[in-house]
Amino acid sequence: MTEGASPYVSSARITVLGVQPGDPPFRIVEIDGEVVSTARSMTDVIFTAAALGITIHDLDDPGEVRWVGGSKFHWRAS
């Protein structure tokens, strides 16, 4: 597959994966491709990034945060 044929992948440093079942449900947070924490809210994502020296200016900017399996408001398992 050539570069032009590959699907677009966000260049965001922060990726928040889909909701995982638990009590309470949580999402896995990756930074630069490495799992760094779990989050139970948007605030957890912001605090995790800040702890690693990253400031999130806009949670809706796909260049900053990539939300997989639901938006920043999706925190319950389906």
Coordinates of N, CA and C in Angstrom, one line a residue:
M1 N 0.9 -1.2 0.0 CA 0.0 0.0 0.0 C 0.9 1.2 0.0
T2 N 0.6 2.2 -0.8 CA 1.3 3.4 -0.9 C 0.8 4.4 0.2
E3 N 1.6 5.4 0.4 CA 1.2 6.4 1.4 C -0.1 7.1 1.0
G4 N -0.2 7.4 -0.3 CA -1.5 8.1 -0.7 C -2.7 7.2 -0.5
A5 N -2.5 5.9 -0.5 CA -3.6 5.0 -0.4 C -4.0 4.6 1.0
S6 N -3.1 5.0 2.0 CA -3.4 4.6 3.3 C -4.4 5.6 4.0
P7 N -5.2 5.0 4.9 CA -6.2 5.9 5.5 C -5.5 7.0 6.4
Y8 N -6.2 8.1 6.5 CA -5.6 9.2 7.3 C -5.6 8.8 8.8
V9 N -4.5 9.1 9.4 CA -4.4 8.8 10.9 C -4.0 10.2 11.5
S10 N -4.7 10.5 12.5 CA -4.5 11.8 13.2 C -3.1 11.9 13.7
S11 N -2.6 13.1 13.7 CA -1.2 13.3 14.3 C -1.3 13.7 15.7
A12 N -2.4 13.6 16.4 CA -2.6 14.0 17.8 C -1.6 13.1 18.6
R13 N -1.0 13.8 19.6 CA -0.1 13.1 20.5 C -0.9 12.3 21.5
I14 N -2.2 12.7 21.8 CA -3.0 12.1 22.8 C -4.1 11.3 22.1
T15 N -4.3 10.1 22.5 CA -5.4 9.3 22.0 C -6.1 8.7 23.2
V16 N -7.5 8.9 23.1 CA -8.3 8.3 24.2 C -9.1 7.2 23.6
L17 N -8.9 6.0 24.0 CA -9.5 4.8 23.4 C -11.0 4.7 23.9
G18 N -11.7 3.7 23.4 CA -13.1 3.5 23.7 C -13.3 3.1 25.1
V19 N -14.6 3.2 25.5 CA -14.9 2.9 26.9 C -14.8 1.4 27.2
Q20 N -14.2 1.2 28.4 CA -14.0 -0.2 28.9 C -14.9 -0.4 30.0
P21 N -15.5 -1.6 30.1 CA -16.4 -1.9 31.2 C -15.7 -1.9 32.5
G22 N -16.3 -1.4 33.5 CA -15.7 -1.4 34.9 C -16.7 -0.7 35.8
D23 N -16.3 -0.6 37.0 CA -17.2 0.1 38.0 C -16.4 1.2 38.7
P24 N -16.3 2.4 38.2 CA -17.0 2.9 37.0 C -16.2 2.6 35.7
P25 N -16.9 2.7 34.5 CA -16.3 2.5 33.2 C -15.1 3.5 33.1
F26 N -14.2 3.1 32.2 CA -13.0 4.0 32.0 C -12.5 3.9 30.6
R27 N -11.7 4.8 30.2 CA -11.0 4.8 28.9 C -9.5 4.9 29.1
I28 N -8.8 4.2 28.2 CA -7.4 4.2 28.2 C -6.8 5.4 27.5
V29 N -5.8 6.0 28.1 CA -5.2 7.2 27.5 C -3.8 6.8 27.0
E30 N -3.5 7.1 25.7 CA -2.2 6.9 25.1 C -1.6 8.3 24.8
I31 N -0.3 8.5 25.1 CA 0.4 9.7 24.6 C 1.6 9.2 23.9
D32 N 1.7 9.7 22.7 CA 2.8 9.3 21.7 C 2.9 7.8 21.5
G33 N 1.7 7.2 21.5 CA 1.6 5.8 21.2 C 1.8 4.9 22.4
E34 N 2.0 5.4 23.5 CA 2.2 4.6 24.7 C 1.1 4.7 25.7
V35 N 0.6 3.6 26.3 CA -0.4 3.7 27.3 C 0.2 4.4 28.5
V36 N -0.5 5.4 29.0 CA 0.0 6.2 30.1 C -0.9 6.2 31.3
S37 N -2.2 6.0 31.1 CA -3.2 6.0 32.2 C -4.5 5.5 31.8
T38 N -5.4 5.5 32.8 CA -6.8 5.4 32.5 C -7.5 6.6 32.9
A39 N -8.7 6.9 32.3 CA -9.4 8.1 32.6 C -10.9 7.7 32.8
R40 N -11.5 8.5 33.7 CA -13.0 8.3 34.0 C -13.7 9.5 33.6
S41 N -13.0 10.6 33.1 CA -13.7 11.8 32.7 C -12.7 12.6 31.9
M42 N -13.2 13.7 31.2 CA -12.4 14.6 30.5 C -11.3 15.2 31.3
T43 N -11.7 15.5 32.6 CA -10.7 16.1 33.5 C -9.5 15.2 33.7
D44 N -9.7 13.9 33.8 CA -8.6 12.9 34.0 C -7.7 13.0 32.8
V45 N -8.2 13.2 31.6 CA -7.4 13.3 30.4 C -6.5 14.5 30.5
I46 N -7.1 15.7 30.8 CA -6.4 16.9 31.0 C -5.3 16.8 32.0
F47 N -5.6 16.3 33.2 CA -4.6 16.1 34.3 C -3.5 15.2 33.9
T48 N -3.8 14.1 33.2 CA -2.8 13.2 32.7 C -1.8 13.9 31.8
A49 N -2.4 14.6 30.8 CA -1.5 15.3 29.9 C -0.6 16.3 30.6
A50 N -1.2 17.1 31.5 CA -0.5 18.1 32.2 C 0.6 17.5 33.1
A51 N 0.4 16.3 33.7 CA 1.4 15.7 34.4 C 2.6 15.3 33.6
L52 N 2.4 15.1 32.3 CA 3.5 14.8 31.4 C 4.0 16.0 30.6
G53 N 3.6 17.2 31.0 CA 4.1 18.4 30.4 C 3.4 18.8 29.1
I54 N 2.2 18.3 28.9 CA 1.4 18.6 27.7 C 0.2 19.4 28.1
T55 N 0.0 20.6 27.5 CA -1.2 21.4 27.7 C -2.1 21.2 26.6
I56 N -3.4 20.8 26.9 CA -4.4 20.7 25.9 C -5.2 22.0 25.9
H57 N -5.2 22.6 24.7 CA -5.9 23.9 24.5 C -7.3 23.7 24.1
D58 N -7.6 22.6 23.3 CA -8.9 22.4 22.8 C -9.2 20.9 22.7
L59 N -10.0 20.3 23.5 CA -10.4 18.9 23.5 C -11.1 18.5 22.2
D60 N -11.6 19.5 21.5 CA -12.3 19.2 20.2 C -11.4 19.2 19.0
D61 N -10.1 19.6 19.2 CA -9.2 19.7 18.1 C -8.6 18.3 17.8
P62 N -8.9 17.7 16.7 CA -8.3 16.4 16.4 C -6.8 16.4 16.3
G63 N -6.2 17.5 16.1 CA -4.8 17.6 16.1 C -4.2 17.5 17.5
E64 N -5.0 17.7 18.5 CA -4.5 17.6 19.9 C -4.9 16.3 20.6
V65 N -6.2 16.0 20.4 CA -6.7 14.8 21.1 C -7.6 14.0 20.1
R66 N -7.3 12.7 19.9 CA -8.0 11.8 19.1 C -8.9 10.9 20.0
W67 N -10.2 11.1 19.8 CA -11.2 10.3 20.6 C -11.6 9.1 19.8
V68 N -11.4 7.9 20.3 CA -11.7 6.6 19.6 C -12.9 6.0 20.3
G69 N -13.9 5.7 19.6 CA -15.1 5.0 20.2 C -16.0 5.9 20.9
G70 N -16.1 7.1 20.5 CA -17.0 8.1 21.2 C -16.3 9.4 21.5
S71 N -17.1 10.4 21.7 CA -16.6 11.7 21.9 C -16.1 11.9 23.3
K72 N -15.7 13.2 23.6 CA -15.3 13.5 25.0 C -16.4 13.4 26.0
F73 N -17.6 13.3 25.5 CA -18.8 13.1 26.4 C -19.2 11.7 26.6
H74 N -18.5 10.8 26.0 CA -18.9 9.3 26.0 C -18.1 8.6 27.1
W75 N -18.7 8.3 28.2 CA -17.9 7.7 29.3 C -18.6 6.5 29.9
R76 N -19.7 6.0 29.2 CA -20.4 4.8 29.7 C -20.3 3.7 28.7
A77 N -20.1 2.5 29.2 CA -20.1 1.3 28.3 C -21.4 1.1 27.7
S78 N -21.4 0.7 26.4 CA -22.7 0.5 25.7 C -23.4 -0.7 26.1

